[in-house]
Short mmCIF file of C-alpha atoms in Angstrom, two decimals:
data_model
loop_
_atom_site.label_atom_id
_atom_site.label_comp_id
_atom_site.label_asym_id
_atom_site.label_seq_id
_atom_site.Cartn_x
_atom_site.Cartn_y
_atom_site.Cartn_z
CA MET A 1 -22.54 -13.61 -127.71
CA ASN A 2 -23.65 -14.95 -124.31
CA PRO A 3 -27.39 -16.11 -124.20
CA PRO A 4 -29.26 -14.47 -121.26
CA VAL A 5 -30.09 -16.10 -117.96
CA THR A 6 -32.60 -13.91 -116.55
CA TRP A 7 -35.47 -12.21 -118.43
CA LEU A 8 -38.07 -10.01 -116.28
CA TYR A 9 -41.33 -9.14 -117.30
CA VAL A 10 -42.83 -5.76 -116.30
CA PRO A 11 -46.32 -4.39 -116.92
CA GLY A 12 -46.65 -2.06 -119.67
CA ASP A 13 -49.11 0.08 -117.61
CA ARG A 14 -46.65 0.36 -115.05
CA PRO A 15 -44.27 2.78 -116.39
CA GLU A 16 -42.70 3.74 -113.06
CA ARG A 17 -41.54 0.24 -112.98
CA PHE A 18 -39.27 0.31 -115.93
CA GLY A 19 -36.42 2.24 -114.72
CA LYS A 20 -35.84 -0.05 -111.83
CA ALA A 21 -36.75 -3.14 -114.19
CA VAL A 22 -33.78 -2.25 -116.46
CA ALA A 23 -31.63 -1.66 -112.99
CA SER A 24 -32.81 -4.97 -111.44
CA GLY A 25 -29.75 -7.22 -112.66
CA ALA A 26 -31.95 -9.17 -115.16
CA ASP A 27 -30.33 -9.52 -118.53
CA VAL A 28 -33.40 -8.86 -120.68
CA VAL A 29 -36.52 -6.79 -119.34
CA ILE A 30 -39.37 -7.50 -121.55
CA LEU A 31 -42.12 -4.58 -121.73
CA ASP A 32 -45.40 -6.54 -121.99
CA LEU A 33 -48.26 -5.32 -123.54
CA GLU A 34 -50.05 -8.80 -123.48
CA ASP A 35 -50.96 -10.51 -120.80
CA ALA A 36 -50.11 -8.51 -117.85
CA VAL A 37 -52.34 -5.72 -118.87
CA ALA A 38 -55.92 -5.08 -118.77
CA PRO A 39 -57.77 -4.47 -122.18
CA ALA A 40 -58.94 -1.09 -120.96
CA ARG A 41 -55.39 0.02 -120.36
CA LYS A 42 -53.34 -1.58 -123.53
CA ASP A 43 -53.36 1.50 -125.76
CA GLU A 44 -52.10 3.13 -122.90
CA ALA A 45 -49.25 0.12 -122.23
CA ARG A 46 -48.50 0.94 -125.60
CA ALA A 47 -47.52 4.72 -125.60
CA ASN A 48 -45.66 3.81 -121.97
CA ALA A 49 -43.50 1.76 -123.77
CA VAL A 50 -42.54 3.73 -127.18
CA ALA A 51 -41.82 6.63 -125.02
CA TYR A 52 -39.88 4.44 -123.14
CA LEU A 53 -38.21 3.50 -125.62
CA ARG A 54 -37.51 6.80 -127.03
CA SER A 55 -36.35 8.37 -123.88
CA ARG A 56 -33.65 5.90 -123.78
CA GLY A 57 -31.93 6.47 -126.91
CA ASP A 58 -29.71 4.60 -128.75
CA GLY A 59 -26.83 4.09 -126.24
CA PRO A 60 -26.67 0.74 -123.68
CA SER A 61 -28.84 0.96 -121.06
CA GLY A 62 -27.49 -1.99 -118.56
CA ALA A 63 -30.04 -4.58 -119.87
CA GLU A 64 -32.09 -5.25 -123.05
CA VAL A 65 -35.19 -4.34 -123.55
CA HIS A 66 -37.79 -6.33 -125.11
CA VAL A 67 -41.31 -5.82 -125.70
CA ARG A 68 -44.06 -8.40 -125.71
CA VAL A 69 -46.87 -7.07 -128.28
CA ASN A 70 -50.56 -8.63 -128.33
CA ASP A 71 -51.46 -11.39 -130.72
CA LEU A 72 -50.74 -10.82 -134.45
CA ALA A 73 -54.03 -12.06 -135.13
CA THR A 74 -55.38 -8.56 -133.95
CA GLY A 75 -54.92 -5.18 -135.14
CA ARG A 76 -53.86 -4.34 -131.90
CA GLY A 77 -50.92 -6.55 -132.10
CA ARG A 78 -50.16 -5.38 -135.31
CA ALA A 79 -50.23 -1.78 -134.16
CA ASP A 80 -47.92 -2.69 -131.23
CA LEU A 81 -45.51 -4.15 -133.67
CA GLU A 82 -45.29 -1.47 -135.86
CA ALA A 83 -45.07 1.22 -132.77
CA VAL A 84 -42.10 -0.61 -131.14
CA ALA A 85 -40.11 -2.20 -133.54
CA GLU A 86 -37.70 0.65 -134.44
CA ARG A 87 -36.40 1.06 -130.48
CA ALA A 88 -36.64 -2.23 -128.96
CA ASP A 89 -34.17 -4.60 -128.69
CA GLY A 90 -36.16 -7.51 -129.30
CA ILE A 91 -39.74 -8.07 -129.84
CA ARG A 92 -41.50 -11.10 -128.34
CA LEU A 93 -44.43 -12.61 -130.56
CA PRO A 94 -47.45 -14.23 -128.52
CA LYS A 95 -49.07 -17.44 -129.99
CA VAL A 96 -47.25 -17.91 -132.98
CA GLU A 97 -48.25 -21.19 -134.80
CA SER A 98 -46.90 -21.43 -138.22
CA PRO A 99 -44.45 -20.34 -140.01
CA ALA A 100 -47.17 -18.53 -142.50
CA MET A 101 -48.54 -16.34 -139.66
CA LEU A 102 -44.98 -14.75 -139.15
CA ASP A 103 -44.80 -14.49 -142.99
CA THR A 104 -47.88 -12.25 -142.94
CA VAL A 105 -46.35 -10.03 -140.41
CA LEU A 106 -42.68 -9.77 -141.14
CA GLY A 107 -42.05 -11.38 -144.35
CA GLY A 108 -39.19 -13.59 -145.15
CA GLY A 109 -36.10 -11.70 -145.09
CA PRO A 110 -32.72 -12.53 -143.17
CA ARG A 111 -32.94 -13.70 -139.98
CA SER A 112 -32.59 -11.04 -137.43
CA GLY A 113 -30.02 -9.84 -135.60
CA PRO A 114 -28.77 -7.50 -132.68
CA ARG A 115 -30.31 -3.79 -133.10
CA SER A 116 -27.57 -1.50 -135.07
CA GLY A 117 -30.20 1.68 -135.37
CA PRO A 118 -33.96 2.55 -136.48
CA ARG A 119 -35.66 0.19 -138.41
CA SER A 120 -39.20 -0.01 -139.83
CA GLY A 121 -41.14 -2.61 -138.44
CA LEU A 122 -43.50 -4.77 -140.61
CA ASP A 123 -40.88 -4.76 -143.58
CA GLY A 124 -39.46 -8.19 -143.96
CA ASN A 125 -35.96 -7.24 -144.16
CA ALA A 126 -35.83 -4.56 -141.16
CA GLY A 127 -37.28 -4.69 -137.44
CA ALA A 128 -35.61 -6.00 -133.86
CA PRO A 129 -34.92 -9.63 -133.65
CA VAL A 130 -37.82 -11.59 -133.00
CA TYR A 131 -38.58 -14.39 -130.46
CA ALA A 132 -41.62 -16.58 -131.26
CA LEU A 133 -43.55 -17.83 -128.10
CA LEU A 134 -45.35 -21.07 -128.55
CA GLU A 135 -48.31 -21.60 -126.23
CA SER A 136 -50.50 -23.92 -128.26
CA ALA A 137 -50.76 -27.26 -129.51
CA ALA A 138 -50.46 -26.04 -133.02
CA GLY A 139 -47.34 -24.19 -132.06
CA ILE A 140 -45.59 -27.19 -130.77
CA VAL A 141 -46.48 -29.21 -133.88
CA ALA A 142 -44.75 -26.62 -135.98
CA ALA A 143 -41.93 -25.93 -133.64
CA ARG A 144 -39.06 -26.80 -136.13
CA GLU A 145 -40.50 -24.76 -138.96
CA ILE A 146 -41.12 -21.72 -136.58
CA ALA A 147 -37.59 -22.11 -135.36
CA ALA A 148 -36.12 -22.01 -138.60
CA HIS A 149 -38.09 -19.23 -140.01
CA PRO A 150 -35.11 -16.70 -141.41
CA ARG A 151 -36.73 -13.88 -138.60
CA VAL A 152 -36.94 -15.81 -135.62
CA ALA A 153 -33.75 -15.22 -133.37
CA GLY A 154 -35.11 -17.47 -130.50
CA VAL A 155 -38.01 -19.05 -129.43
CA ALA A 156 -39.77 -20.10 -125.76
CA LEU A 157 -42.55 -21.91 -124.32
CA GLY A 158 -45.82 -20.23 -123.21
CA GLU A 159 -46.15 -23.24 -120.85
CA GLN A 160 -49.56 -21.99 -118.73
CA ASP A 161 -51.60 -21.18 -121.82
CA LEU A 162 -50.36 -25.03 -123.66
CA ALA A 163 -51.13 -26.54 -120.52
CA ALA A 164 -54.48 -25.21 -120.23
CA GLU A 165 -55.37 -25.80 -124.06
CA LEU A 166 -53.88 -29.77 -123.34
CA ALA A 167 -55.58 -30.14 -120.11
CA VAL A 168 -51.79 -31.45 -119.00
CA THR A 169 -51.06 -31.86 -115.21
CA ASP A 170 -48.40 -33.96 -115.03
CA GLU A 171 -44.80 -32.64 -115.34
CA HIS A 172 -43.51 -35.50 -117.28
CA ALA A 173 -45.72 -34.54 -120.42
CA MET A 174 -44.79 -31.32 -119.95
CA ASN A 175 -40.91 -32.14 -120.36
CA HIS A 176 -42.03 -34.10 -123.41
CA LEU A 177 -43.06 -30.90 -125.01
CA ARG A 178 -40.20 -29.14 -123.40
CA LEU A 179 -37.86 -31.38 -124.96
CA GLN A 180 -39.24 -30.81 -128.78
CA VAL A 181 -38.88 -27.21 -128.33
CA VAL A 182 -35.13 -27.47 -127.00
CA LEU A 183 -34.92 -29.75 -130.08
CA ALA A 184 -36.50 -27.70 -132.49
CA ALA A 185 -34.10 -24.42 -131.47
CA ALA A 186 -30.82 -26.64 -131.46
CA ALA A 187 -31.75 -27.69 -135.00
CA ALA A 188 -32.08 -24.39 -136.38
CA GLY A 189 -28.80 -22.73 -134.64
CA LEU A 190 -31.21 -20.95 -132.47
CA PRO A 191 -29.80 -19.57 -128.86
CA PRO A 192 -31.00 -22.19 -125.98
CA VAL A 193 -34.67 -22.07 -124.64
CA PRO A 194 -35.10 -20.53 -121.86
CA MET A 195 -37.75 -21.41 -119.43
CA SER A 196 -41.31 -20.07 -118.65
CA VAL A 197 -41.96 -18.14 -115.41
CA TYR A 198 -42.62 -19.67 -112.30
CA PRO A 199 -45.78 -18.02 -110.71
CA ASN A 200 -44.96 -18.08 -107.17
CA VAL A 201 -43.02 -15.61 -106.26
CA LYS A 202 -42.30 -16.42 -102.39
CA ASP A 203 -41.47 -20.01 -103.20
CA GLU A 204 -37.76 -19.53 -103.42
CA ALA A 205 -36.95 -23.25 -102.86
CA GLY A 206 -39.44 -24.39 -105.81
CA LEU A 207 -38.02 -22.10 -108.21
CA LEU A 208 -34.55 -22.96 -107.52
CA ALA A 209 -35.49 -27.17 -107.75
CA SER A 210 -37.73 -25.62 -111.35
CA CYS A 211 -34.52 -24.22 -112.57
CA ARG A 212 -32.24 -26.98 -111.79
CA ALA A 213 -34.73 -29.71 -113.69
CA GLY A 214 -35.29 -27.60 -116.38
CA ARG A 215 -31.39 -26.94 -116.81
CA ALA A 216 -30.95 -30.87 -116.93
CA LEU A 217 -33.50 -31.31 -119.90
CA GLY A 218 -31.05 -28.53 -122.17
CA LEU A 219 -33.51 -25.26 -121.10
CA PHE A 220 -31.23 -22.24 -120.23
CA GLY A 221 -32.36 -18.94 -118.39
CA ARG A 222 -35.61 -18.04 -117.00
CA THR A 223 -38.25 -15.87 -117.50
CA ALA A 224 -39.36 -13.75 -114.37
CA ILE A 225 -41.96 -11.94 -112.77
CA HIS A 226 -40.54 -10.29 -109.94
CA PRO A 227 -37.18 -9.09 -109.62
CA ARG A 228 -37.10 -11.08 -106.29
CA GLN A 229 -36.70 -13.98 -108.54
CA ILE A 230 -33.46 -12.87 -110.42
CA PRO A 231 -30.88 -14.50 -107.96
CA VAL A 232 -32.42 -17.43 -107.47
CA ILE A 233 -32.31 -18.21 -111.27
CA GLY A 234 -28.69 -17.26 -111.56
CA GLN A 235 -27.89 -19.56 -108.75
CA ALA A 236 -29.62 -22.48 -110.50
CA PHE A 237 -27.72 -21.76 -113.90
CA ARG A 238 -24.51 -20.77 -112.55
CA PRO A 239 -22.25 -24.12 -112.68
CA ASP A 240 -21.47 -25.73 -109.48
CA ASP A 241 -17.47 -26.05 -108.23
CA GLU A 242 -17.43 -29.51 -109.42
CA GLU A 243 -18.21 -28.47 -113.15
CA VAL A 244 -15.85 -25.74 -113.10
CA ALA A 245 -13.18 -27.64 -111.81
CA ARG A 246 -13.79 -30.51 -114.23
CA ALA A 247 -14.13 -27.80 -117.38
CA ALA A 248 -11.26 -25.85 -116.25
CA GLU A 249 -9.16 -28.84 -116.42
CA ILE A 250 -10.49 -29.48 -119.93
CA VAL A 251 -9.93 -25.89 -120.97
CA GLU A 252 -6.12 -26.34 -119.45
CA ALA A 253 -5.59 -29.76 -121.51
CA ALA A 254 -7.36 -28.38 -124.54
CA GLU A 255 -4.67 -25.24 -124.18
CA ARG A 256 -1.53 -27.58 -123.40
CA ALA A 257 -2.38 -29.50 -126.63
CA GLU A 258 -2.19 -26.18 -128.51
CA ARG A 259 0.63 -25.09 -126.98
CA THR A 260 2.55 -28.27 -127.97
CA ASP A 261 1.06 -29.00 -131.37
CA THR A 262 -0.66 -32.03 -130.10
CA GLY A 263 -3.87 -33.46 -131.82
CA ALA A 264 -5.30 -35.40 -129.03
CA ILE A 265 -6.50 -33.67 -126.00
CA ALA A 266 -5.45 -36.06 -122.78
CA LEU A 267 -6.81 -35.67 -119.42
CA PRO A 268 -4.35 -36.28 -116.71
CA ASP A 269 -6.54 -39.37 -115.40
CA GLY A 270 -5.77 -40.83 -119.18
CA ARG A 271 -9.45 -39.47 -120.74
CA PHE A 272 -9.11 -38.03 -123.76
CA VAL A 273 -11.93 -35.39 -125.06
CA ASP A 274 -12.38 -33.74 -128.54
CA ALA A 275 -13.42 -30.28 -129.77
CA PRO A 276 -17.24 -30.07 -128.88
CA ILE A 277 -16.24 -30.66 -125.35
CA VAL A 278 -13.75 -28.19 -125.14
CA ALA A 279 -16.24 -26.18 -126.64
CA ARG A 280 -18.79 -26.88 -123.85
CA ALA A 281 -16.04 -26.74 -121.10
CA ARG A 282 -15.11 -23.43 -122.15
CA ARG A 283 -18.72 -22.24 -121.89
CA THR A 284 -18.96 -23.63 -118.43
CA VAL A 285 -15.87 -21.80 -117.46
CA ALA A 286 -16.93 -18.49 -119.07
CA LEU A 287 -20.47 -18.89 -117.46
CA ALA A 288 -19.32 -19.38 -114.06
CA ARG A 289 -17.39 -16.07 -114.15
CA ARG A 290 -20.09 -14.17 -115.30
CA LEU A 291 -22.57 -15.49 -112.44
CA ALA A 292 -19.97 -15.48 -110.10
CA ASP A 293 -21.59 -12.48 -108.03
CA PRO A 294 -25.07 -12.72 -108.78
CA PRO A 295 -27.36 -9.76 -108.09
CA SER A 296 -28.71 -8.77 -105.34
CA THR A 297 -32.31 -6.91 -105.22
CA ASP A 298 -34.90 -5.41 -102.73
CA GLY A 299 -38.03 -7.29 -102.81
#
């Protein structure tokens, strides 16, 4: 299964934007009930999300639809989870700081998989796939245990909250924190970690450079706060011509070795490659095809 490249947030109190977000070209649309919604409108936002999820039925929508609920330490967050878990393709849990927090509201059943029909929300063996957001020092310290929790399908960073708590302003320090989460996800067998949002929607050059720097750290894909950011993110994570040519050469050599029943895989220049390198090359070729024509959106 190909991991998403673009994740688009849309405020839960703006239901007129839900359909547009799904049609934007994003791989995942996140209906946000938390940070993007004022406290006085949170109940309204939950009702909007439930209504939209019910209206789309169980058929394919073109994009997965996830919901970011409110803090599960609050009654509102638990009510959010109960309301949307039957219909959402994924649930994003903010401010996760320990496996015990997940056990309290989710239980410790098998790791979540793709949605296969309505399922109840707080049952430990049911519910949509869960994505844990690590937004605090405690969450980073417990990243490996959180990623290994059987109900967690993915992890991500909430960088603005984390930087504010730690008073971090240096990018090198943030990279250290990012790498800890990348390592935790890989060790747990989870999909690669997407990048946190880039808040300046008009700075496309800055977004592109930031995405490429994150890609070099092992991060993959990014959450967006505006549709205009989607093509830029796709461009940043699309392999360039040189990468694709090198990967295609490796794949061709592997296929030739398979046809001739040759154990070792040799490239024309004499280099030998092993199975993990071949697997990565195949992923690169597939990703290049997938992102060959990035979606265009109107601001």
